[in-house]
Coordinates of N, CA and C in Angstrom, one line a residue:
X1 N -20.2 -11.7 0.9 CA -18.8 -12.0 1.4 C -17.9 -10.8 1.1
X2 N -17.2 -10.6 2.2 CA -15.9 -9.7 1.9 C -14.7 -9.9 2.0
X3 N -13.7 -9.1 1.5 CA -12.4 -9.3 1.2 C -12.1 -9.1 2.6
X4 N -11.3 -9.6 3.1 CA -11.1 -10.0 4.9 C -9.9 -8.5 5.1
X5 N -9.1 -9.1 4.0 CA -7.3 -8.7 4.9 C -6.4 -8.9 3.3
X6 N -5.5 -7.7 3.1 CA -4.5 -8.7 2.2 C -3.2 -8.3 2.9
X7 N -2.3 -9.0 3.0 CA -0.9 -9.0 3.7 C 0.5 -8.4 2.8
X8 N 1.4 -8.0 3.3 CA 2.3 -7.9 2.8 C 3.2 -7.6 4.2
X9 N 4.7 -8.6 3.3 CA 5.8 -8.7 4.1 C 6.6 -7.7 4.0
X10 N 7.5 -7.0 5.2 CA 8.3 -5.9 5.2 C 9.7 -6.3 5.8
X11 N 11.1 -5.7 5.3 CA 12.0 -5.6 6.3 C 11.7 -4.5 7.1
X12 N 11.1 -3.3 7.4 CA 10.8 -2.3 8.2 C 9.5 -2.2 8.3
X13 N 8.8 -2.5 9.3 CA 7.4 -2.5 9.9 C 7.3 -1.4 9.6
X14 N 7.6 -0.6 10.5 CA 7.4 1.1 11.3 C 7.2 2.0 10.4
X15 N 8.2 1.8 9.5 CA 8.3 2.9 8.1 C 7.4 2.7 7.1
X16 N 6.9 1.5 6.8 CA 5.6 1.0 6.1 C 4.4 1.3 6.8
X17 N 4.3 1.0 8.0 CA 3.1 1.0 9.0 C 2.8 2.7 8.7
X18 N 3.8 3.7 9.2 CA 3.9 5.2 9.1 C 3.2 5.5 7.5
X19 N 3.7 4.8 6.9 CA 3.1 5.4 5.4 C 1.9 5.8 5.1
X20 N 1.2 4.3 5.5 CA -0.1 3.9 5.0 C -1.1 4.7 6.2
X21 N -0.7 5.2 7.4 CA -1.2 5.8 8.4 C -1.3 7.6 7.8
X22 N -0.2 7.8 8.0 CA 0.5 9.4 6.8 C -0.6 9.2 6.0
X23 N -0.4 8.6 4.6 CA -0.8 9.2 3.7 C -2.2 8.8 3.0
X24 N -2.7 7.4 3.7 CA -3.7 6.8 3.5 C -5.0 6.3 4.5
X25 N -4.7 7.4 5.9 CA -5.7 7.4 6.8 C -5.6 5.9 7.6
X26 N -5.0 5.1 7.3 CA -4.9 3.6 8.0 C -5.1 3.6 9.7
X27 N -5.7 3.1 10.1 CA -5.7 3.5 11.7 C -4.6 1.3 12.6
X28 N -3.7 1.8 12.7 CA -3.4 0.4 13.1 C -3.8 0.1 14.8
X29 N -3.8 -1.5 14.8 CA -4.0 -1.7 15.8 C -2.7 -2.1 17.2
X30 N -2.7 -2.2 17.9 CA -1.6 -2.3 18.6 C -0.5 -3.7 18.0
X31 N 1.0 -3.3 17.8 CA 1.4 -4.6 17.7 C 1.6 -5.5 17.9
X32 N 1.7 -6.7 16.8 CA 1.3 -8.1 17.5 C 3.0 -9.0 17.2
X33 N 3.3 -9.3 18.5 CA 4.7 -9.9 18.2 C 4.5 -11.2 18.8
X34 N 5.1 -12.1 18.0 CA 5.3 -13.7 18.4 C 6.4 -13.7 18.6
X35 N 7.3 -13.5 19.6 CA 8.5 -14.2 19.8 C 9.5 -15.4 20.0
X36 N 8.5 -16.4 19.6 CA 9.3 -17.9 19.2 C 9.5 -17.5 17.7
X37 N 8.9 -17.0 17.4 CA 9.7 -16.9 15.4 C 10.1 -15.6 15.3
X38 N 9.9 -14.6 15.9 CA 10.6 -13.3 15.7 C 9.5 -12.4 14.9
X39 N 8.2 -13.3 14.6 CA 7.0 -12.7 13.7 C 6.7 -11.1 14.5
X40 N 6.2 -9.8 13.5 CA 5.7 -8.9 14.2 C 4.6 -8.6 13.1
X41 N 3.6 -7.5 13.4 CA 2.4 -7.5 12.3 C 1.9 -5.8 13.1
X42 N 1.2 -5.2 12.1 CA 0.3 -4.4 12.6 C -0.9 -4.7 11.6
X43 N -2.1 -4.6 11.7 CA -3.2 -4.4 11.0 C -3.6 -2.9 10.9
X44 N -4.0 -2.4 9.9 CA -4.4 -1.5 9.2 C -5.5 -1.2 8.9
X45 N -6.6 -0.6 9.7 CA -7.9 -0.7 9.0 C -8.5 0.5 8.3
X46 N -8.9 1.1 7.3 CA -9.3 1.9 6.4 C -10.7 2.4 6.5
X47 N -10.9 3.3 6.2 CA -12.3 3.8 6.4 C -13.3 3.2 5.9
X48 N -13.2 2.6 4.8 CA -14.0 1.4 4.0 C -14.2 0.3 5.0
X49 N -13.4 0.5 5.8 CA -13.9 -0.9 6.3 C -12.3 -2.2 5.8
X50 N -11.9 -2.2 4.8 CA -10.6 -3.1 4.5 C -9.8 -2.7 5.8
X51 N -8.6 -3.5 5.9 CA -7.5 -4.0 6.3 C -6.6 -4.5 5.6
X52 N -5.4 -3.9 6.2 CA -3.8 -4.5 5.6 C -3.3 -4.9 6.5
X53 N -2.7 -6.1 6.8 CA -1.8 -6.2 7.4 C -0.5 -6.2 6.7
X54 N 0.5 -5.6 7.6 CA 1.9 -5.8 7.6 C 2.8 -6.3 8.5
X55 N 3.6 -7.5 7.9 CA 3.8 -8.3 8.5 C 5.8 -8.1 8.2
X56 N 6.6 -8.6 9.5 CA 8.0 -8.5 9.1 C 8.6 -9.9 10.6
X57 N 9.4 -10.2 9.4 CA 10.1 -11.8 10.2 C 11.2 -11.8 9.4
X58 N 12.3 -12.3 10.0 CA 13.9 -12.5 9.8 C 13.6 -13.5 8.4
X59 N 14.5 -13.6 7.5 CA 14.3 -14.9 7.0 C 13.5 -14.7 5.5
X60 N 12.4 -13.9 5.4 CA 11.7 -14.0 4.6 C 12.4 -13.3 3.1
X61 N 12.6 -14.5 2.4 CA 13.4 -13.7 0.8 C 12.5 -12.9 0.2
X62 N 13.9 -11.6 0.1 CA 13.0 -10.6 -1.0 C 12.7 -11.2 -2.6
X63 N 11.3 -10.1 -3.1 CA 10.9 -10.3 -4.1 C 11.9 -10.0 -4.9
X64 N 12.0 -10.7 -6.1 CA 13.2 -10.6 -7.2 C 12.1 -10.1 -8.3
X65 N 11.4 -10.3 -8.2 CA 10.6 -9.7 -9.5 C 10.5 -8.0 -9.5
X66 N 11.3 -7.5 -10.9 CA 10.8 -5.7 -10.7 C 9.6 -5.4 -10.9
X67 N 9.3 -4.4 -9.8 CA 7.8 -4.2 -9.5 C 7.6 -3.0 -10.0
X68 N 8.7 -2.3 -10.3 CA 9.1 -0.7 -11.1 C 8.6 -0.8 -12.0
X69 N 8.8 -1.8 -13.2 CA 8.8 -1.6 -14.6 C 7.9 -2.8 -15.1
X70 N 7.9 -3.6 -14.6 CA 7.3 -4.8 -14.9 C 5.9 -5.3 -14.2
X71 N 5.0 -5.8 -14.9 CA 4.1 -6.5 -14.4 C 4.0 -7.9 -14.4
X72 N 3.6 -8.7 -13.5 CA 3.7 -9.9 -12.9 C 2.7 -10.9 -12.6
X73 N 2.2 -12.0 -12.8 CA 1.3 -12.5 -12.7 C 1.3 -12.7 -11.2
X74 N -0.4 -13.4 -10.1 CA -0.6 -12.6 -9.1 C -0.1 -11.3 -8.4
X75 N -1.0 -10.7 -7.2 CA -1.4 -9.7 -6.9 C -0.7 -9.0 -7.0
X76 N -0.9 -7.3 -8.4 CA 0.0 -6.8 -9.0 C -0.2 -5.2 -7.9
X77 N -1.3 -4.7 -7.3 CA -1.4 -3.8 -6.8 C -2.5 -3.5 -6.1
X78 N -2.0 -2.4 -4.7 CA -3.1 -2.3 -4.5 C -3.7 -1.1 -5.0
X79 N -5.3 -0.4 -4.9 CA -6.3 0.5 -5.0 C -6.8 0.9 -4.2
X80 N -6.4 2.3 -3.7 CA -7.2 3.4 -2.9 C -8.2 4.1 -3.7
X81 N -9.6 4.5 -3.1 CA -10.4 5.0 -3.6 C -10.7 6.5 -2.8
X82 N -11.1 7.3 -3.7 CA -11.7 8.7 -3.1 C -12.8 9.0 -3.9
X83 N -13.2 10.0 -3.4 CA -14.5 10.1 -4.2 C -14.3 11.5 -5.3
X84 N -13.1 12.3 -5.6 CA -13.3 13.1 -6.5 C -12.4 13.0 -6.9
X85 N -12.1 13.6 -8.6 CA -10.7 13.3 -9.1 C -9.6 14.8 -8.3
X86 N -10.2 15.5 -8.0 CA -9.5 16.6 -7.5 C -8.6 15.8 -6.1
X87 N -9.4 14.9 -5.3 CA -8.6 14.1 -4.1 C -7.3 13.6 -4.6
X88 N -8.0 12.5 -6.0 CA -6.8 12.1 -6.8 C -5.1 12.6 -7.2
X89 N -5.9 14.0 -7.6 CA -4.3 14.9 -7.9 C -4.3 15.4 -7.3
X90 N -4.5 15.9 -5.5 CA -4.1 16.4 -4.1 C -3.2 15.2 -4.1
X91 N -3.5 14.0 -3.6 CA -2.8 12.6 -3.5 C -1.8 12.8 -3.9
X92 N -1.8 12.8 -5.8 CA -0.8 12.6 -6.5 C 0.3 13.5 -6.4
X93 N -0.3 15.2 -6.1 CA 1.2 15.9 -5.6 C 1.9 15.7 -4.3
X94 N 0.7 15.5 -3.7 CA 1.1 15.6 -2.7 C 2.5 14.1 -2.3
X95 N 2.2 13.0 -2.9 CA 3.4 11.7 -2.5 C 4.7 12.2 -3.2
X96 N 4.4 12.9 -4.5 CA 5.9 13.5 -5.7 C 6.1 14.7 -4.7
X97 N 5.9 15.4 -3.8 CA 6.4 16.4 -3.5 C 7.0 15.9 -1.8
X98 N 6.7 14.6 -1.7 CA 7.0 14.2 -0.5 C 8.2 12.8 -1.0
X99 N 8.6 12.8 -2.3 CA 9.5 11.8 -2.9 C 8.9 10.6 -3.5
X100 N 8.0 10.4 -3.4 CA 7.3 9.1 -3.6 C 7.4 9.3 -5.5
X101 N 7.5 8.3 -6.4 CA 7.3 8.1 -7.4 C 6.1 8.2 -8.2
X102 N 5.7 8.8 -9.2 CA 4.4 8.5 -9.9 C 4.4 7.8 -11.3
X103 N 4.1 6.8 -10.9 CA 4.4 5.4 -12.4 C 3.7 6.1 -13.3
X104 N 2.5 6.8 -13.6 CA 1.5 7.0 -14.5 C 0.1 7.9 -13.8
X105 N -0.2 8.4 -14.6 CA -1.1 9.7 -14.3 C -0.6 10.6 -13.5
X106 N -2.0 11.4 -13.0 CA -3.1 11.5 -12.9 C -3.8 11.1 -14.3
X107 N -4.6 10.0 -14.8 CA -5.2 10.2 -16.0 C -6.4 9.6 -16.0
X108 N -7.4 10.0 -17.2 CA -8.6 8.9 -17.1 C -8.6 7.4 -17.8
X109 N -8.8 6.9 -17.2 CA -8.6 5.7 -18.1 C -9.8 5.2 -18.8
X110 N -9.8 4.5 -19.4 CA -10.9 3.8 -20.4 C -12.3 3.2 -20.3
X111 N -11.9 2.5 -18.9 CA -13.4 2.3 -18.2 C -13.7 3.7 -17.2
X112 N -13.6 4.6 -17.2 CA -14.3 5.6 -16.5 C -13.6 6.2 -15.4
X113 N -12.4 5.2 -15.0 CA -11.5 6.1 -13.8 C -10.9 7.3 -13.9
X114 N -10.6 8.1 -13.2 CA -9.4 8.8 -13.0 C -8.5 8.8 -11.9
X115 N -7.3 8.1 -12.1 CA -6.2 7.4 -11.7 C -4.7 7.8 -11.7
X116 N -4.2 7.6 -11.0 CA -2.6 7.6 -10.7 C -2.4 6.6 -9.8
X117 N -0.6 5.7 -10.2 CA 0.3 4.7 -10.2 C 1.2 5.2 -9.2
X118 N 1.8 4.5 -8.1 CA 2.8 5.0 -7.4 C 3.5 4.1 -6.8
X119 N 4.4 4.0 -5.9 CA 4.8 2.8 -5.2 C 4.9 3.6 -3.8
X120 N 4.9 2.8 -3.0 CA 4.6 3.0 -1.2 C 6.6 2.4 -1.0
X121 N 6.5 2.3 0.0 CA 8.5 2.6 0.5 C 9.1 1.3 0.3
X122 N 8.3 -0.1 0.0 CA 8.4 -1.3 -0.2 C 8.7 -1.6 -2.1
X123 N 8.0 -0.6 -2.3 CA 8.4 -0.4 -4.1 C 7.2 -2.0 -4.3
X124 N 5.9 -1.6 -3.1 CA 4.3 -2.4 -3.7 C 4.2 -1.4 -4.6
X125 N 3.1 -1.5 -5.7 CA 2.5 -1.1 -6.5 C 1.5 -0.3 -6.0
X126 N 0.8 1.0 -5.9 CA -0.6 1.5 -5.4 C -1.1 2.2 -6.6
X127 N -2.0 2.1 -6.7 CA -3.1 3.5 -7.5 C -4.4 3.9 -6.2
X128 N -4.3 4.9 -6.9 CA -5.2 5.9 -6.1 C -6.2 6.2 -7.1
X129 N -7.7 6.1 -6.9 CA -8.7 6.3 -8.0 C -9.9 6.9 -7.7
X130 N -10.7 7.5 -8.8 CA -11.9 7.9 -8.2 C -12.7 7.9 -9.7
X131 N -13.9 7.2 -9.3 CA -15.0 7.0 -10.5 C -15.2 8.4 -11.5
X132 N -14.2 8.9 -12.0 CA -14.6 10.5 -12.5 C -16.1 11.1 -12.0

């Protein structure tokens, strides 16, 4: 079995859609609009093989939970993977030198990663990792 799809809601498609394309190789598919609800979506597919969709509709309340400082019970972030820790800290200057925040690392962590923390333009959660 595989992980199908995980979704997230946006007030700006375009600028989200552009991110994950930019900086995380995402190839989307053409957009999909419902116009009885105002629904729009792109899917996202990754070289792995995953998918994101991002999805944006009138209406939808923002998250009130800080995602800056705080952690949260359910889905707290996502995980990009590469295969060398050198990809990792390319990544990592490369998002700080392009504005993007870095919550933590480049570092190794405990079980064997070497990792860094960031947020994408929605202020989701991402790490970027690679099996040392």
């Amino acid at each position: 079995m595989t992980l199908e799809h995980v979704a997230i809601w946006t007030d700006d498609l375009e600028k989200l859609k552009d991110y994950y394309v930019k900086y995380f190789g995402g190839i989307p598919n053409e957009k999909y609009t419902n116009e009885k609800n105002n629904f729009q979506s792109y899917f996202l597919t990754f070289n792995s093989g995953a998918r994101l969709e991002i999805m944006a509709m009138p209406n939808i309340p923002a998250n009130t939970n800080d995602t800056i400082t705080k952690q949260h019970r359910g889905l707290i972030h996502l995980a990009f993977g590469v295969d060398t820790i050198e990809e990792v800290e390319d990544k990592a200057k490369e998002l700080k030198t392009d504005g993007f925040p870095i919550l933590s690392g480049p570092r190794m962590t405990g079980d064997g990663y070497f990792e860094f923390e960031t947020l994408d333009p929605d202020n989701n959660r991402l790490e970027v990792t690679s099996k040392g």
